[in-house]
Short mmCIF file of C-alpha atoms in Angstrom, two decimals:
data_model
loop_
_atom_site.label_atom_id
_atom_site.label_comp_id
_atom_site.label_asym_id
_atom_site.label_seq_id
_atom_site.Cartn_x
_atom_site.Cartn_y
_atom_site.Cartn_z
CA UNK A 1 -47.69 -43.62 -69.85
CA UNK A 2 -48.32 -40.06 -68.66
CA UNK A 3 -44.65 -38.97 -68.53
CA UNK A 4 -45.16 -37.44 -65.10
CA UNK A 5 -41.42 -37.49 -64.45
CA UNK A 6 -40.74 -35.48 -67.61
CA UNK A 7 -43.49 -33.02 -66.70
CA UNK A 8 -41.96 -32.49 -63.27
CA UNK A 9 -38.55 -31.82 -64.83
CA UNK A 10 -39.97 -28.77 -66.64
CA UNK A 11 -40.10 -26.92 -63.33
CA UNK A 12 -43.75 -26.03 -63.83
CA UNK A 13 -44.51 -27.34 -60.34
CA UNK A 14 -41.66 -25.77 -58.43
CA UNK A 15 -39.35 -28.11 -56.55
CA UNK A 16 -41.70 -31.08 -56.83
CA UNK A 17 -39.81 -34.08 -58.21
CA UNK A 18 -40.35 -37.81 -58.63
CA UNK A 19 -38.81 -38.73 -55.30
CA UNK A 20 -41.08 -36.30 -53.48
CA UNK A 21 -44.10 -37.63 -55.33
CA UNK A 22 -43.24 -41.18 -54.26
CA UNK A 23 -43.12 -40.05 -50.63
CA UNK A 24 -46.45 -38.24 -51.04
CA UNK A 25 -48.06 -41.35 -52.48
CA UNK A 26 -46.72 -43.46 -49.63
CA UNK A 27 -48.00 -41.06 -46.98
CA UNK A 28 -51.42 -40.65 -48.59
CA UNK A 29 -51.69 -44.42 -48.92
CA UNK A 30 -50.92 -44.92 -45.22
CA UNK A 31 -53.57 -42.39 -44.24
CA UNK A 32 -56.16 -43.89 -46.58
CA UNK A 33 -55.51 -47.47 -45.52
CA UNK A 34 -55.46 -46.53 -41.84
CA UNK A 35 -57.67 -43.84 -40.26
CA UNK A 36 -59.74 -43.22 -43.38
CA UNK A 37 -60.53 -46.84 -44.27
CA UNK A 38 -61.24 -47.62 -40.62
CA UNK A 39 -64.44 -45.60 -40.95
CA UNK A 40 -65.79 -47.49 -43.96
CA UNK A 41 -67.88 -50.08 -42.12
CA UNK A 42 -69.30 -47.81 -39.44
CA UNK A 43 -70.10 -45.11 -41.98
CA UNK A 44 -71.98 -47.66 -44.06
CA UNK A 45 -73.94 -48.92 -41.05
CA UNK A 46 -74.74 -45.49 -39.57
CA UNK A 47 -76.30 -43.24 -42.23
CA UNK A 48 -76.80 -39.48 -41.93
CA UNK A 49 -79.92 -38.29 -40.13
CA UNK A 50 -82.17 -35.31 -40.85
CA UNK A 51 -84.04 -33.11 -38.38
CA UNK A 52 -87.11 -31.65 -40.17
CA UNK A 53 -87.60 -29.02 -37.46
CA UNK A 54 -84.15 -27.46 -37.77
CA UNK A 55 -83.33 -28.66 -41.33
CA UNK A 56 -79.99 -29.87 -39.99
CA UNK A 57 -78.20 -33.00 -41.20
CA UNK A 58 -76.07 -35.02 -38.78
CA UNK A 59 -73.21 -37.11 -40.16
CA UNK A 60 -71.61 -40.18 -38.57
CA UNK A 61 -68.71 -39.14 -36.35
CA UNK A 62 -66.44 -41.70 -38.02
CA UNK A 63 -67.04 -40.06 -41.39
CA UNK A 64 -66.25 -36.62 -40.03
CA UNK A 65 -63.10 -37.88 -38.33
CA UNK A 66 -61.85 -39.40 -41.59
CA UNK A 67 -62.57 -36.28 -43.64
CA UNK A 68 -60.85 -34.13 -41.01
CA UNK A 69 -57.80 -36.42 -41.04
CA UNK A 70 -57.54 -36.00 -44.81
CA UNK A 71 -57.98 -32.22 -44.78
CA UNK A 72 -55.52 -31.79 -41.90
CA UNK A 73 -52.93 -33.30 -44.24
CA UNK A 74 -53.99 -30.79 -46.95
CA UNK A 75 -54.39 -33.51 -49.59
CA UNK A 76 -57.59 -31.90 -50.88
CA UNK A 77 -55.52 -28.83 -51.88
CA UNK A 78 -53.25 -30.79 -54.19
CA UNK A 79 -53.36 -29.52 -57.77
CA UNK A 80 -55.45 -26.50 -56.79
CA UNK A 81 -54.54 -22.96 -57.89
CA UNK A 82 -51.68 -21.58 -55.77
CA UNK A 83 -53.38 -18.17 -55.54
CA UNK A 84 -56.06 -19.64 -53.29
CA UNK A 85 -53.64 -21.65 -51.18
CA UNK A 86 -53.41 -24.75 -53.33
CA UNK A 87 -50.41 -27.05 -53.69
CA UNK A 88 -48.95 -27.24 -57.22
CA UNK A 89 -48.91 -30.74 -58.70
CA UNK A 90 -49.68 -32.38 -62.05
CA UNK A 91 -53.18 -33.77 -62.46
CA UNK A 92 -51.73 -37.28 -62.61
CA UNK A 93 -50.39 -36.87 -59.07
CA UNK A 94 -53.45 -35.20 -57.57
CA UNK A 95 -55.80 -37.78 -59.03
CA UNK A 96 -53.60 -40.68 -57.94
CA UNK A 97 -53.83 -39.40 -54.38
CA UNK A 98 -57.55 -38.66 -54.72
CA UNK A 99 -58.06 -42.30 -55.69
CA UNK A 100 -56.71 -43.39 -52.30
CA UNK A 101 -59.51 -41.45 -50.63
CA UNK A 102 -62.11 -42.62 -53.14
CA UNK A 103 -61.13 -46.23 -52.61
CA UNK A 104 -60.88 -46.07 -48.83
CA UNK A 105 -64.03 -44.05 -48.13
CA UNK A 106 -66.04 -42.90 -51.18
CA UNK A 107 -68.56 -41.04 -49.00
CA UNK A 108 -65.77 -38.97 -47.49
CA UNK A 109 -64.50 -37.84 -50.88
CA UNK A 110 -67.78 -36.04 -51.55
CA UNK A 111 -66.94 -33.49 -48.86
CA UNK A 112 -63.59 -32.42 -50.30
CA UNK A 113 -64.75 -30.12 -53.11
CA UNK A 114 -64.10 -26.83 -51.31
CA UNK A 115 -60.62 -25.93 -52.61
CA UNK A 116 -61.23 -27.16 -56.18
CA UNK A 117 -64.47 -25.19 -56.47
CA UNK A 118 -62.83 -22.14 -54.89
CA UNK A 119 -60.13 -22.39 -57.55
CA UNK A 120 -62.80 -22.14 -60.26
CA UNK A 121 -64.33 -19.14 -58.51
CA UNK A 122 -60.92 -17.48 -58.38
CA UNK A 123 -60.27 -18.07 -62.07
CA UNK A 124 -63.68 -16.81 -63.21
CA UNK A 125 -64.78 -14.32 -60.55
CA UNK A 126 -64.32 -10.59 -60.06
CA UNK A 127 -61.87 -9.18 -57.52
CA UNK A 128 -64.29 -9.48 -54.61
CA UNK A 129 -65.11 -13.06 -55.54
CA UNK A 130 -61.41 -13.90 -55.84
CA UNK A 131 -61.07 -12.80 -52.22
CA UNK A 132 -64.02 -15.03 -51.27
CA UNK A 133 -62.24 -17.94 -52.92
CA UNK A 134 -59.06 -17.32 -50.94
CA UNK A 135 -61.03 -17.03 -47.70
CA UNK A 136 -62.95 -20.22 -48.44
CA UNK A 137 -59.75 -22.24 -48.74
CA UNK A 138 -58.03 -20.54 -45.83
CA UNK A 139 -61.03 -21.16 -43.57
CA UNK A 140 -61.69 -24.68 -44.90
CA UNK A 141 -65.23 -23.95 -46.04
CA UNK A 142 -67.12 -26.67 -47.86
CA UNK A 143 -68.70 -26.54 -51.31
CA UNK A 144 -71.51 -28.19 -53.24
CA UNK A 145 -72.62 -28.28 -56.87
CA UNK A 146 -76.32 -27.34 -57.07
CA UNK A 147 -77.73 -28.10 -60.52
CA UNK A 148 -80.51 -30.71 -60.51
CA UNK A 149 -84.16 -29.79 -60.00
CA UNK A 150 -87.33 -31.93 -59.73
CA UNK A 151 -88.09 -31.25 -63.41
CA UNK A 152 -84.53 -30.67 -64.60
CA UNK A 153 -82.22 -33.65 -64.33
CA UNK A 154 -80.22 -34.59 -67.40
CA UNK A 155 -81.99 -31.71 -69.15
CA UNK A 156 -80.21 -29.04 -67.12
CA UNK A 157 -81.52 -26.29 -69.38
CA UNK A 158 -85.05 -26.91 -68.11
CA UNK A 159 -84.11 -25.47 -64.72
CA UNK A 160 -86.65 -23.06 -63.23
CA UNK A 161 -84.74 -21.70 -60.26
CA UNK A 162 -84.96 -17.93 -60.57
CA UNK A 163 -82.39 -15.24 -59.77
CA UNK A 164 -83.69 -11.76 -58.93
CA UNK A 165 -81.25 -8.86 -59.12
CA UNK A 166 -81.27 -6.86 -55.87
CA UNK A 167 -79.53 -3.88 -57.46
CA UNK A 168 -76.58 -3.91 -55.04
CA UNK A 169 -74.50 -6.67 -56.59
CA UNK A 170 -76.42 -9.42 -54.82
CA UNK A 171 -79.19 -11.70 -56.06
CA UNK A 172 -82.19 -13.35 -54.45
CA UNK A 173 -82.49 -16.99 -55.52
CA UNK A 174 -85.88 -18.73 -55.57
CA UNK A 175 -86.34 -22.39 -56.39
CA UNK A 176 -85.99 -26.01 -55.40
CA UNK A 177 -83.00 -28.23 -56.07
CA UNK A 178 -82.74 -31.99 -55.69
CA UNK A 179 -80.14 -34.78 -55.34
CA UNK A 180 -77.45 -32.39 -54.09
CA UNK A 181 -74.48 -34.47 -53.00
CA UNK A 182 -73.13 -33.40 -49.57
CA UNK A 183 -75.86 -30.72 -49.48
CA UNK A 184 -75.18 -30.19 -45.78
CA UNK A 185 -72.25 -31.33 -43.70
CA UNK A 186 -73.08 -31.13 -40.00
CA UNK A 187 -70.19 -29.32 -38.28
CA UNK A 188 -67.46 -30.36 -40.73
CA UNK A 189 -67.28 -26.81 -42.07
CA UNK A 190 -68.13 -23.42 -40.57
CA UNK A 191 -69.65 -22.39 -43.89
CA UNK A 192 -70.54 -23.87 -47.26
CA UNK A 193 -70.54 -22.27 -50.71
CA UNK A 194 -73.40 -23.72 -52.74
CA UNK A 195 -72.47 -23.13 -56.40
CA UNK A 196 -75.97 -22.81 -57.82
CA UNK A 197 -77.35 -22.66 -61.34
CA UNK A 198 -80.26 -20.23 -61.67
CA UNK A 199 -81.91 -18.21 -64.41
CA UNK A 200 -81.77 -14.42 -64.02
CA UNK A 201 -85.10 -12.71 -64.65
CA UNK A 202 -85.40 -11.91 -68.34
CA UNK A 203 -82.75 -14.41 -69.41
CA UNK A 204 -83.42 -16.72 -72.33
CA UNK A 205 -84.36 -20.41 -72.23
CA UNK A 206 -82.10 -23.45 -72.09
CA UNK A 207 -78.61 -23.70 -70.69
CA UNK A 208 -77.52 -20.42 -72.32
CA UNK A 209 -79.93 -18.55 -70.06
CA UNK A 210 -78.47 -19.99 -66.86
CA UNK A 211 -75.89 -18.31 -64.64
CA UNK A 212 -73.82 -19.60 -61.73
CA UNK A 213 -74.32 -18.05 -58.30
CA UNK A 214 -72.45 -18.44 -55.02
CA UNK A 215 -75.03 -19.13 -52.31
CA UNK A 216 -73.41 -19.33 -48.86
CA UNK A 217 -74.97 -21.37 -46.08
CA UNK A 218 -74.18 -18.45 -43.78
CA UNK A 219 -73.90 -14.81 -44.77
CA UNK A 220 -70.38 -13.52 -44.19
CA UNK A 221 -68.35 -10.33 -44.14
CA UNK A 222 -66.77 -9.98 -47.59
CA UNK A 223 -63.52 -8.67 -46.15
CA UNK A 224 -62.96 -10.70 -42.99
CA UNK A 225 -65.09 -13.78 -43.56
CA UNK A 226 -66.81 -13.31 -40.20
CA UNK A 227 -70.06 -15.24 -40.26
CA UNK A 228 -73.41 -13.51 -39.96
CA UNK A 229 -77.01 -14.70 -40.12
CA UNK A 230 -78.08 -18.02 -41.59
CA UNK A 231 -78.95 -17.71 -45.27
CA UNK A 232 -82.34 -18.87 -46.57
CA UNK A 233 -81.06 -22.13 -48.08
CA UNK A 234 -82.12 -25.32 -46.30
CA UNK A 235 -82.13 -29.07 -46.71
CA UNK A 236 -85.67 -30.48 -46.75
CA UNK A 237 -84.93 -34.21 -46.89
CA UNK A 238 -82.21 -36.81 -47.35
CA UNK A 239 -82.32 -38.38 -50.80
CA UNK A 240 -81.43 -42.00 -51.48
CA UNK A 241 -79.24 -41.85 -54.57
CA UNK A 242 -77.96 -44.91 -56.37
CA UNK A 243 -74.58 -45.86 -54.94
CA UNK A 244 -74.70 -43.12 -52.29
CA UNK A 245 -76.12 -43.85 -48.86
#
């Protein structure tokens, strides 16, 4: 239906051909049905825990092991921009393989956004931000999408989180977000990029007044990626979202 074979024959994805795709699907299926799916029951029975004193979230070890098994195989990089270290593949192939992970361990899939989000940063960012994107993939940093607020759910344009220009290319973000999937990830990743919607001071109302900011969990050296002090972004509770434990 999607003519994937014909798309591959165009050469747009390098040497990738139908035979290779079949092998990829077989290998991803084995991983999903084995080590990844093995964590489904224990992950369901042992939910994440939150420490209000440190604002740290602890994840079940089985969940972390499954996510690590998937990322060690680099499946989360499939279909991502090559410039950030992605693996070229048609969307039909990347999503077919993603579905193995989604079916075997839905909770684990939530922690695989890093490379895809870094790809968006690379495509839309300035030169410094492009370098951040490459570092994020190379260092296997996590990523979250930070949109929803207590008074801004489906009406995203009602968001009140404020961005204050510091005059040196950085911004100070003030506000509260809610229902952030995989908002923290224990020790799965050394760092996390929180892609955050906020309204710069003086910007207009509604969605047109919002901008997207990269808020790292840890400050880092822009050139080397060496981690610095903890940033002022913290989890304050674990939410119970429909369909997500």
